[in-house]
Coordinates of C-alpha atoms in Angstrom, one line a residue:
X1 CA -4.3 -39.8 -19.0
X2 CA -2.5 -39.2 -15.8
X3 CA 1.1 -38.3 -18.3
X4 CA -1.3 -36.1 -19.9
X5 CA -2.4 -34.2 -17.3
X6 CA 1.3 -33.7 -15.8
X7 CA 2.0 -32.4 -18.9
X8 CA -1.1 -30.2 -18.9
X9 CA -2.4 -29.8 -15.7
X10 CA -4.8 -27.3 -16.7
X11 CA -7.2 -28.2 -19.1
X12 CA -7.9 -23.9 -20.2
X13 CA -3.8 -23.8 -20.4
X14 CA -2.4 -23.7 -24.3
X15 CA 1.2 -24.8 -23.4
X16 CA 2.0 -26.4 -20.1
X17 CA 3.8 -24.3 -17.5
X18 CA 7.1 -26.2 -17.6
X19 CA 7.4 -25.2 -20.9
X20 CA 6.4 -22.1 -20.1
X21 CA 9.0 -21.1 -17.2
X22 CA 12.2 -22.1 -19.1
X23 CA 11.6 -18.9 -21.6
X24 CA 10.7 -16.6 -19.4
X25 CA 13.8 -17.4 -17.4
X26 CA 15.7 -17.1 -20.4
X27 CA 14.3 -13.9 -21.8
X28 CA 15.0 -12.4 -17.8
X29 CA 18.7 -14.0 -17.8
X30 CA 18.9 -12.5 -21.7
X31 CA 17.8 -9.1 -20.6
X32 CA 19.5 -8.9 -17.1
X33 CA 23.1 -10.4 -18.2
X34 CA 25.1 -7.0 -17.8
X35 CA 23.1 -6.2 -14.3
X36 CA 24.4 -10.3 -13.0
X37 CA 28.3 -9.0 -11.7
X38 CA 26.9 -6.2 -9.7
X39 CA 27.6 -5.7 -6.1
X40 CA 24.6 -5.5 -4.0
X41 CA 22.7 -1.7 -3.5
X42 CA 20.8 0.2 -1.3
X43 CA 18.4 -2.2 0.9
X44 CA 20.3 -5.3 -0.6
X45 CA 23.5 -3.9 0.9
X46 CA 21.5 -2.2 3.7
X47 CA 19.3 -5.6 5.4
X48 CA 18.8 -8.4 3.0
X49 CA 22.6 -9.5 2.1
X50 CA 23.7 -8.8 5.6
X51 CA 21.1 -10.9 6.8
X52 CA 21.2 -14.2 4.5
X53 CA 25.1 -13.6 5.0
X54 CA 24.6 -14.1 8.6
X55 CA 22.0 -16.8 8.2
X56 CA 24.9 -18.9 5.6
X57 CA 27.3 -17.9 8.0
X58 CA 26.3 -19.2 11.4
X59 CA 22.6 -20.5 10.8
X60 CA 21.2 -17.7 12.5
X61 CA 17.5 -16.9 11.5
X62 CA 18.4 -13.4 13.7
X63 CA 20.6 -10.8 11.8
X64 CA 24.4 -10.3 13.3
X65 CA 26.0 -7.8 11.6
X66 CA 23.2 -5.1 11.0
X67 CA 20.1 -4.4 13.6
X68 CA 16.9 -6.5 13.0
X69 CA 14.1 -5.3 11.4
X70 CA 12.3 -8.6 12.0
X71 CA 11.4 -9.3 8.9
X72 CA 10.9 -12.8 8.3
X73 CA 13.9 -15.2 6.9
X74 CA 12.2 -17.2 3.8
X75 CA 14.5 -15.1 1.8
X76 CA 17.6 -15.6 3.5
X77 CA 17.2 -19.4 3.8
X78 CA 16.8 -19.1 -0.3
X79 CA 19.6 -17.6 -0.6
X80 CA 21.6 -19.1 1.6
X81 CA 20.6 -22.3 0.2
X82 CA 22.4 -20.7 -3.6
X83 CA 25.3 -19.7 -1.6
X84 CA 25.9 -23.1 -0.3
X85 CA 25.7 -25.1 -3.6
X86 CA 26.8 -22.7 -6.1
X87 CA 29.2 -19.7 -3.5
X88 CA 29.2 -16.4 -2.7
X89 CA 28.9 -14.4 -5.7
X90 CA 26.8 -11.7 -6.9
X91 CA 25.7 -13.3 -9.9
X92 CA 25.1 -16.4 -8.0
X93 CA 22.0 -14.4 -5.8
X94 CA 21.0 -12.0 -8.9
X95 CA 20.7 -15.0 -11.0
X96 CA 19.0 -16.8 -8.1
X97 CA 16.3 -13.7 -7.6
X98 CA 16.0 -14.0 -11.2
X99 CA 14.6 -17.6 -10.6
X100 CA 12.0 -16.0 -8.1
X101 CA 11.0 -13.2 -11.0
X102 CA 10.2 -15.8 -13.6
X103 CA 8.1 -17.5 -11.0
X104 CA 6.0 -14.9 -10.5
X105 CA 5.8 -14.6 -14.1
X106 CA 4.3 -17.8 -14.8
X107 CA 1.5 -16.8 -12.2
X108 CA 1.0 -14.0 -14.4
X109 CA 0.4 -15.7 -17.4
X110 CA -1.6 -18.6 -15.2
X111 CA -3.7 -15.7 -13.8
X112 CA -4.4 -13.7 -16.9
X113 CA -5.0 -17.5 -18.7
X114 CA -7.6 -18.1 -15.7
X115 CA -9.6 -14.7 -16.3
X116 CA -10.1 -14.1 -19.7
X117 CA -9.0 -17.4 -21.4
X118 CA -7.0 -15.6 -23.9
X119 CA -3.5 -16.4 -24.8
X120 CA -3.1 -12.9 -27.0
X121 CA -4.2 -11.6 -23.7
X122 CA -1.7 -13.1 -21.2
X123 CA 1.0 -12.6 -23.4
X124 CA 0.9 -8.9 -23.6
X125 CA 0.2 -9.2 -19.8
X126 CA 3.4 -11.0 -19.0
X127 CA 5.1 -9.0 -21.7
X128 CA 3.8 -5.3 -19.8
X129 CA 4.7 -6.8 -16.5
X130 CA 8.4 -8.1 -17.3
X131 CA 8.8 -4.9 -18.9
X132 CA 7.7 -2.2 -16.4
X133 CA 10.9 -0.9 -14.6
X134 CA 9.5 -1.8 -11.2
X135 CA 9.4 -4.9 -11.6
X136 CA 12.5 -5.4 -14.3
X137 CA 14.5 -4.0 -11.6
X138 CA 13.5 -5.9 -8.5
X139 CA 14.0 -8.6 -11.0
X140 CA 17.3 -8.9 -10.2
X141 CA 17.3 -7.4 -6.4
X142 CA 17.9 -9.7 -3.6
X143 CA 15.2 -7.9 -1.9
X144 CA 11.6 -9.5 -0.7
X145 CA 9.3 -7.5 -2.1
X146 CA 9.9 -9.8 -5.2
X147 CA 9.9 -13.0 -3.2
X148 CA 6.7 -11.7 -1.5
X149 CA 5.1 -10.5 -5.1
X150 CA 5.8 -14.2 -6.9
X151 CA 4.2 -16.0 -3.6
X152 CA 1.7 -13.6 -3.9
X153 CA 0.8 -13.8 -7.5
X154 CA 0.6 -17.8 -7.0
X155 CA -1.4 -17.1 -4.5
X156 CA -4.0 -14.8 -6.9
X157 CA -3.8 -17.4 -9.3
X158 CA -5.9 -19.8 -6.8
X159 CA -8.1 -17.4 -4.9
X160 CA -8.6 -14.5 -7.6
X161 CA -11.3 -16.3 -10.2
X162 CA -14.9 -16.6 -10.1
X163 CA -15.0 -20.3 -10.1
X164 CA -12.5 -23.0 -9.7
X165 CA -10.8 -20.9 -6.4
X166 CA -8.7 -23.7 -4.5
X167 CA -8.3 -21.8 -1.0
X168 CA -5.7 -24.1 0.3
X169 CA -3.2 -24.1 -2.5
X170 CA -3.7 -20.3 -1.8
X171 CA -3.3 -20.3 1.7
X172 CA 0.4 -22.4 1.1
X173 CA 1.2 -20.1 -1.0
X174 CA 0.3 -16.8 0.8
X175 CA 1.6 -18.5 3.9
X176 CA 5.2 -18.7 2.1
X177 CA 4.5 -14.9 0.7
X178 CA 4.7 -14.0 4.2
X179 CA 7.5 -15.6 5.6
X180 CA 9.1 -13.7 2.8
X181 CA 8.0 -10.3 3.9
X182 CA 5.3 -9.5 6.8
X183 CA 3.0 -6.9 4.3
X184 CA 2.1 -10.2 2.0
X185 CA -0.7 -10.7 4.8
X186 CA -3.0 -7.5 3.0
X187 CA -3.3 -9.7 0.4
X188 CA -5.0 -12.9 1.6
X189 CA -6.9 -10.5 4.4
X190 CA -8.5 -8.2 2.0
X191 CA -9.6 -11.7 -0.2
X192 CA -10.8 -12.8 3.0
X193 CA -12.9 -10.0 4.5
X194 CA -14.4 -10.0 0.7
X195 CA -15.9 -13.7 1.2
X196 CA -16.9 -13.3 4.5
X197 CA -18.9 -10.2 3.2
X198 CA -20.1 -12.3 0.6
X199 CA -21.3 -15.1 2.7
X200 CA -23.3 -13.2 4.5
X201 CA -25.6 -12.8 1.5
X202 CA -25.5 -16.2 0.4
X203 CA -27.2 -19.9 2.7
X204 CA -26.5 -23.3 2.7
X205 CA -23.6 -25.0 1.2
X206 CA -22.7 -21.6 -0.4
X207 CA -22.5 -19.7 2.7
X208 CA -20.7 -22.1 4.2
X209 CA -18.1 -22.2 1.3
X210 CA -17.0 -18.8 1.4
X211 CA -16.2 -19.2 5.3
X212 CA -14.3 -22.1 4.4
X213 CA -12.0 -19.6 1.9
X214 CA -12.3 -16.8 4.1
X215 CA -10.7 -18.8 7.4
X216 CA -8.1 -20.3 4.8
X217 CA -7.1 -17.1 3.5
X218 CA -7.0 -16.2 7.0
X219 CA -4.5 -18.8 8.1
X220 CA -1.4 -16.7 6.4
X221 CA -1.6 -14.8 9.6
X222 CA -0.8 -18.1 11.5
X223 CA 3.2 -18.9 10.4
X224 CA 4.1 -15.0 10.4
X225 CA 2.9 -15.3 13.9
X226 CA 5.5 -17.7 15.0
X227 CA 7.8 -16.2 13.2
X228 CA 7.3 -12.7 15.7
X229 CA 7.1 -15.2 18.3
X230 CA 10.8 -16.5 17.6
X231 CA 12.2 -12.7 17.3
X232 CA 10.5 -12.1 20.9
X233 CA 12.3 -14.7 22.3
X234 CA 16.0 -14.4 20.7
X235 CA 15.7 -10.1 20.6
X236 CA 13.0 -9.2 22.7
X237 CA 10.9 -7.0 20.2
X238 CA 8.3 -8.1 18.4
X239 CA 8.7 -5.9 15.4
X240 CA 12.4 -5.5 14.8
X241 CA 14.4 -2.9 17.0
X242 CA 12.4 0.6 18.8
X243 CA 13.1 2.8 15.6
X244 CA 12.6 0.6 12.7
X245 CA 9.1 0.3 14.1
X246 CA 8.8 4.1 15.0
X247 CA 10.1 5.1 11.4
X248 CA 7.8 2.5 9.5
X249 CA 4.8 2.5 11.8
X250 CA 4.4 4.8 14.6
X251 CA 5.7 8.0 13.1
X252 CA 3.6 7.6 9.8
X253 CA -0.1 7.6 11.8
X254 CA -0.3 11.7 11.3
X255 CA -3.9 12.2 9.3
X256 CA -1.7 14.5 7.1
X257 CA 0.9 12.4 6.3
X258 CA -1.1 9.1 5.7
X259 CA -3.5 11.6 3.3
X260 CA -0.6 12.5 1.1
X261 CA 0.7 9.5 1.3
X262 CA -2.5 7.9 0.0
X263 CA -2.2 10.0 -2.9
X264 CA 1.5 9.5 -3.5
X265 CA 0.1 5.5 -3.7
X266 CA -2.5 6.6 -6.1
X267 CA 0.0 8.1 -8.4
X268 CA 2.3 4.9 -8.0
X269 CA -0.1 2.4 -9.2
X270 CA -1.7 4.6 -11.9
X271 CA 1.0 7.0 -12.9
X272 CA 4.3 6.7 -12.4
X273 CA 7.1 5.2 -14.7
X274 CA 4.8 5.5 -17.4
X275 CA 2.0 3.3 -15.7
X276 CA 0.1 6.3 -17.5
X277 CA 0.3 4.6 -21.1
X278 CA -1.7 1.3 -20.5
X279 CA -3.9 2.8 -17.9
X280 CA -4.9 6.2 -19.9
X281 CA -5.4 3.7 -23.1
X282 CA -7.2 1.5 -20.5
X283 CA -10.0 4.2 -19.9
X284 CA -10.2 5.5 -23.1
X285 CA -11.0 2.3 -24.5
X286 CA -14.3 2.1 -21.5
X287 CA -15.6 4.8 -24.1
X288 CA -16.1 2.3 -26.6
X289 CA -18.2 -0.6 -27.0
X290 CA -17.3 -4.2 -27.0
X291 CA -16.0 -5.9 -30.1
X292 CA -17.1 -9.1 -31.4
X293 CA -14.3 -11.7 -32.0
X294 CA -14.1 -14.1 -34.9
X295 CA -17.1 -15.7 -34.6
X296 CA -19.5 -13.4 -33.4
X297 CA -19.3 -13.5 -30.3
X298 CA -18.7 -11.1 -27.6
X299 CA -14.9 -10.9 -26.5
X300 CA -13.9 -12.8 -23.1
X301 CA -14.0 -10.0 -20.2
X302 CA -13.2 -9.8 -16.7
X303 CA -16.3 -11.4 -14.5
X304 CA -17.2 -8.9 -12.1
X305 CA -16.7 -10.8 -9.3
X306 CA -13.0 -10.4 -10.0
X307 CA -12.9 -7.2 -11.4
X308 CA -14.4 -6.3 -7.8
X309 CA -11.3 -8.0 -6.1
X310 CA -9.2 -6.6 -8.2
X311 CA -10.2 -3.6 -7.5
X312 CA -10.6 -4.1 -3.4
X313 CA -6.9 -5.3 -3.7
X314 CA -5.5 -1.9 -5.6
X315 CA -7.3 0.2 -2.9
X316 CA -6.2 -1.7 0.4
X317 CA -3.1 -1.7 -0.8
X318 CA -2.8 1.9 -1.5
X319 CA -4.3 2.6 1.4
X320 CA -2.5 0.1 4.1
X321 CA 0.5 1.5 2.4
X322 CA -0.7 4.8 3.5
X323 CA -0.1 4.2 6.9
X324 CA 2.6 1.5 7.1
X325 CA 6.0 2.2 5.5
X326 CA 8.2 5.3 6.8
X327 CA 9.7 5.7 2.7
X328 CA 7.1 5.6 -0.1
X329 CA 9.0 2.8 -2.2
X330 CA 7.3 1.7 -4.9
X331 CA 8.4 -1.6 -4.6
X332 CA 6.0 -2.6 -1.7
X333 CA 2.7 -2.8 -4.5
X334 CA 4.7 -4.6 -6.5
X335 CA 2.2 -7.9 -7.1
X336 CA -0.2 -4.9 -7.8
X337 CA 1.1 -3.6 -11.0
X338 CA 0.3 -6.9 -13.1
X339 CA -3.1 -6.6 -11.4
X340 CA -3.4 -3.0 -13.0
X341 CA -2.0 -4.5 -16.5
X342 CA -4.0 -7.1 -16.5
X343 CA -6.7 -4.8 -16.4
X344 CA -5.4 -2.5 -19.2
X345 CA -4.9 -5.6 -21.5
X346 CA -7.7 -7.1 -21.3
X347 CA -9.7 -3.6 -21.7
X348 CA -7.7 -3.2 -24.9
X349 CA -8.2 -6.9 -26.2
X350 CA -12.6 -6.1 -25.9
X351 CA -13.1 -3.2 -27.2
X352 CA -9.8 -1.7 -29.7
X353 CA -10.2 -3.1 -33.7
X354 CA -5.6 -2.8 -33.1
X355 CA -5.3 -3.3 -29.4
X356 CA -1.9 -5.0 -29.9
X357 CA -0.4 -1.9 -31.5
X358 CA -1.4 -0.3 -28.3
X359 CA -0.1 -3.0 -26.2
X360 CA 3.0 -2.2 -28.0
X361 CA 3.0 1.2 -27.7
X362 CA 2.8 0.7 -23.6
X363 CA 5.8 -1.9 -23.8
X364 CA 7.9 0.8 -25.9
X365 CA 6.9 3.4 -22.9
X366 CA 8.1 0.8 -20.0
X367 CA 11.4 0.2 -21.9
X368 CA 12.0 4.3 -21.8
X369 CA 11.0 4.3 -18.7
X370 CA 14.1 2.4 -18.0
X371 CA 16.7 4.7 -19.2
X372 CA 15.1 8.2 -18.6
X373 CA 14.2 9.1 -15.5
X374 CA 11.0 10.8 -14.8
X375 CA 11.0 14.5 -14.4
X376 CA 10.3 14.5 -10.5
X377 CA 12.0 12.8 -7.7
X378 CA 12.4 8.9 -7.7
X379 CA 14.1 6.1 -6.4
X380 CA 16.7 5.0 -8.3
X381 CA 15.6 1.1 -7.7
X382 CA 12.4 2.4 -9.5
X383 CA 14.5 1.7 -13.4
X384 CA 18.1 1.2 -14.3
X385 CA 19.0 4.5 -12.4
X386 CA 20.2 2.1 -9.2
X387 CA 22.8 0.6 -11.7
X388 CA 24.7 3.6 -13.0
X389 CA 24.0 4.9 -9.3
X390 CA 26.1 1.3 -8.5
X391 CA 28.7 1.6 -11.2
X392 CA 29.3 5.2 -10.0
X393 CA 30.2 4.1 -6.6
X394 CA 32.2 1.3 -7.7
X395 CA 34.3 4.2 -10.1
X396 CA 34.3 6.3 -6.6
X397 CA 35.7 3.6 -4.9
X398 CA 38.4 3.0 -7.1
X399 CA 39.5 6.5 -7.5
X400 CA 39.7 6.8 -3.9
X401 CA 42.1 3.4 -3.5
X402 CA 43.9 4.6 -6.3
X403 CA 44.8 8.1 -4.6
X404 CA 44.5 7.9 -1.3
X405 CA 44.2 4.2 0.0
X406 CA 44.0 3.9 3.4
X407 CA 42.2 7.0 4.2
X408 CA 40.3 8.0 7.1
X409 CA 36.9 8.7 4.3
X410 CA 33.7 11.0 5.0
X411 CA 30.4 9.4 3.2
X412 CA 27.1 8.2 4.1
X413 CA 25.2 5.4 3.6
X414 CA 25.2 3.3 1.5
X415 CA 28.7 4.2 0.6
X416 CA 30.0 3.7 4.4
X417 CA 28.7 -0.2 4.2
X418 CA 30.2 -0.5 0.8
X419 CA 33.6 0.7 2.5
X420 CA 33.1 -1.3 5.7
X421 CA 31.8 -4.5 4.4
X422 CA 33.9 -6.4 2.3
X423 CA 31.2 -9.2 1.9
X424 CA 28.9 -6.3 -0.1
X425 CA 31.5 -6.7 -3.3
X426 CA 32.7 -3.3 -2.8
X427 CA 36.3 -3.5 -1.4
X428 CA 38.5 -6.4 -0.4
X429 CA 39.5 -5.2 3.1
X430 CA 37.4 -2.5 5.0
X431 CA 38.1 1.2 4.8
X432 CA 37.9 3.7 7.9
X433 CA 34.9 5.4 7.6
X434 CA 33.5 8.5 9.2
X435 CA 29.5 8.7 8.7
X436 CA 26.8 11.7 7.8
X437 CA 23.4 11.0 6.9
X438 CA 23.5 13.1 4.0
X439 CA 25.3 16.0 2.2
X440 CA 22.4 18.4 2.8
X441 CA 24.0 21.8 4.1
X442 CA 22.9 20.4 8.0
X443 CA 25.4 17.4 7.7
X444 CA 27.9 18.9 6.5
X445 CA 28.0 21.7 9.0
X446 CA 28.3 18.7 11.1
X447 CA 31.5 17.0 9.5
X448 CA 33.2 20.9 9.2
X449 CA 33.1 20.6 13.0
X450 CA 35.6 17.0 12.9
X451 CA 37.8 17.5 10.3
X452 CA 40.6 15.5 12.0
X453 CA 38.5 12.2 11.8
X454 CA 38.5 12.4 7.8
X455 CA 41.2 13.0 5.0
X456 CA 39.1 12.2 2.0
X457 CA 35.7 12.2 1.5
X458 CA 33.5 10.6 -0.8
X459 CA 30.5 12.4 -1.6
X460 CA 28.0 11.7 -4.0
X461 CA 23.6 12.4 -4.9
X462 CA 22.0 10.7 -2.0
X463 CA 18.7 11.6 -3.6
X464 CA 17.3 12.0 -7.3
X465 CA 17.5 15.6 -7.5
X466 CA 15.6 16.9 -11.1
X467 CA 17.1 20.0 -12.1
X468 CA 13.9 21.4 -13.8
X469 CA 11.5 19.3 -11.4
X470 CA 7.7 19.3 -12.7
X471 CA 4.6 18.1 -11.3
X472 CA 5.8 20.3 -7.5
X473 CA 3.3 21.9 -6.2
X474 CA 5.1 24.5 -4.7
X475 CA 7.4 25.3 -1.4
X476 CA 4.2 23.9 0.9
X477 CA 4.1 20.6 -1.0
X478 CA 7.7 20.3 -1.0
X479 CA 7.9 21.2 3.1
X480 CA 5.5 18.8 3.3
X481 CA 7.7 16.0 1.8
X482 CA 10.6 17.1 3.0
X483 CA 8.6 16.6 7.2
X484 CA 6.5 13.3 6.1
X485 CA 9.0 11.8 3.6
X486 CA 12.2 12.8 4.0
X487 CA 13.0 14.7 0.9
X488 CA 16.2 16.7 0.9
X489 CA 18.7 18.6 -1.3
X490 CA 22.1 17.5 -1.3
X491 CA 25.3 20.2 -1.4
X492 CA 26.6 20.4 -4.8
X493 CA 30.3 18.4 -4.7
X494 CA 31.9 21.8 -5.6
X495 CA 30.1 23.5 -2.2
X496 CA 30.6 20.8 -0.4
X497 CA 34.4 21.0 -1.2
X498 CA 34.5 24.8 0.0
X499 CA 32.4 24.5 2.6
X500 CA 34.7 21.5 4.3
X501 CA 37.7 23.4 3.2
X502 CA 39.0 20.3 0.7
X503 CA 40.3 20.4 -3.1
X504 CA 37.5 18.5 -5.6
X505 CA 40.0 16.2 -7.1
X506 CA 37.4 13.7 -9.4
X507 CA 33.6 13.6 -10.3
X508 CA 31.7 11.7 -12.2
X509 CA 28.2 11.9 -13.3
X510 CA 25.2 9.5 -14.6
X511 CA 21.3 10.1 -15.3
X512 CA 21.3 12.8 -13.3
X513 CA 23.4 11.8 -10.3
X514 CA 26.8 12.8 -9.7
X515 CA 29.8 10.8 -7.0
X516 CA 32.6 12.8 -6.0
X517 CA 36.2 12.5 -4.3
X518 CA 37.8 15.5 -2.2
X519 CA 41.0 15.3 -0.4
X520 CA 42.5 17.2 2.6
X521 CA 45.3 18.5 4.0
X522 CA 45.3 17.7 7.3
X523 CA 46.6 14.8 9.5
X524 CA 44.0 12.7 11.4
X525 CA 43.6 11.4 14.5
X526 CA 44.1 7.8 15.3
X527 CA 41.0 5.9 15.4
X528 CA 40.4 1.9 15.3
X529 CA 40.0 -0.3 13.1
X530 CA 36.4 -0.3 11.3
X531 CA 34.4 -2.9 12.8
X532 CA 31.8 -3.5 10.2
X533 CA 29.2 -2.3 12.3
X534 CA 25.0 -2.2 11.6
X535 CA 23.8 0.2 9.8
X536 CA 22.1 3.0 12.1
X537 CA 19.9 4.1 9.5
X538 CA 16.2 3.3 10.8
X539 CA 15.0 2.9 7.9
X540 CA 17.3 -0.6 6.4
X541 CA 16.1 -3.0 5.0
X542 CA 12.3 -1.5 4.6

């Protein structure tokens, strides 16, 4: 009997989880195989890898080679353990992250089974989650959000069902999520608030049970508080360096900015990266009557209390990340996408005759979204555009090394870090770099005032800027995005070369982005060796 419970620990699971996990990981490994050896990108390179690299080398939980943003240390510890056993290589890092992503998808399977009991619903939910461009891209990127999402989803497995909730086990998973990324506490605290609200309508043992649930779910703030106290003792700051705190939590509280951010978050949870396909199908399916199953019984449905909790979680996350987070990064909402997809798939299953064909259509839309950029600005890490950006940076650095080895280079972040930090995988020795923020007209004007500081320029598109953007509300909307969300327009490389009195010698374009190399015929003043200093940008490691 004990062996049977070990192999199949939950009676409503058609297959034991230990058999499902390797299948999920193998599928992730196969679909990400060509991405595993790519060097690090964007906030990986800006914060998370340097933080883990410092712990790996020195044992310090506080980053040394980059400014500390007070992010909890669990991802750094996890990656450092893998590097200790398998070597410091990008493929080791990405395989380690794939294991975490597979664990998260296993939680999606388990959650769907516990909420619906239908294996086909669980299958399509996990498949759509894995193919959704944002989840797919994050599955191999060493950023804290995939770690927090996996732990949060396992917490939901034990906290979300109407019956058989396990608050103690949920609390352990939510504590782990909080130690991966601090913002993960919004999920258990929302569930705790719902339990408290329900307790006021109950009496006797039911009320006490809900109070205990709320207490357990709320305890996730305790380990996070301990971490902040430790961080304060070491750095003098509770929540990271003042610039980071100002960018992500203080400058975001303008009412107009919050309202605009909330509109973006609603779009992220319903439309972005072709999510509108299953969402609209699910909404249309609500117009149909429920169908009976083969035995004439009404098909399984999510319990009303479960739907209430899911919608409360979606709303709480949309509101929370409208107040916090200087950049509107979609990866902050990573654990919410499986819930949206579960709602859509469960509705299709319950009401649409050929629902699996519509689920397959949604999967096809997600696959298309991996390769085809949307007709509006977005972060390259939302689909495979990030891989194109990495490969273009690698090509640009290869051209720089081939043509102007040892030059002083004008560039912007993240390439400035790529050239000065060999541990990121782009160079073997650090280069001398003159850094500007981006390649807008204002920053190029700044660079033009100090031509003696660089003899070559490696310029690139710092934002995805579609030539014919759709879904824009005109000049006022653009001004709002420039003021609050960092929207800017880089100059074309030909224009940059002209304004800096240089010669464009090489250019490459992929997926609406570009990188180019510019040379200058002039002497460069002697400068000290690059120190590999921390990135100055206040939004590193958001």
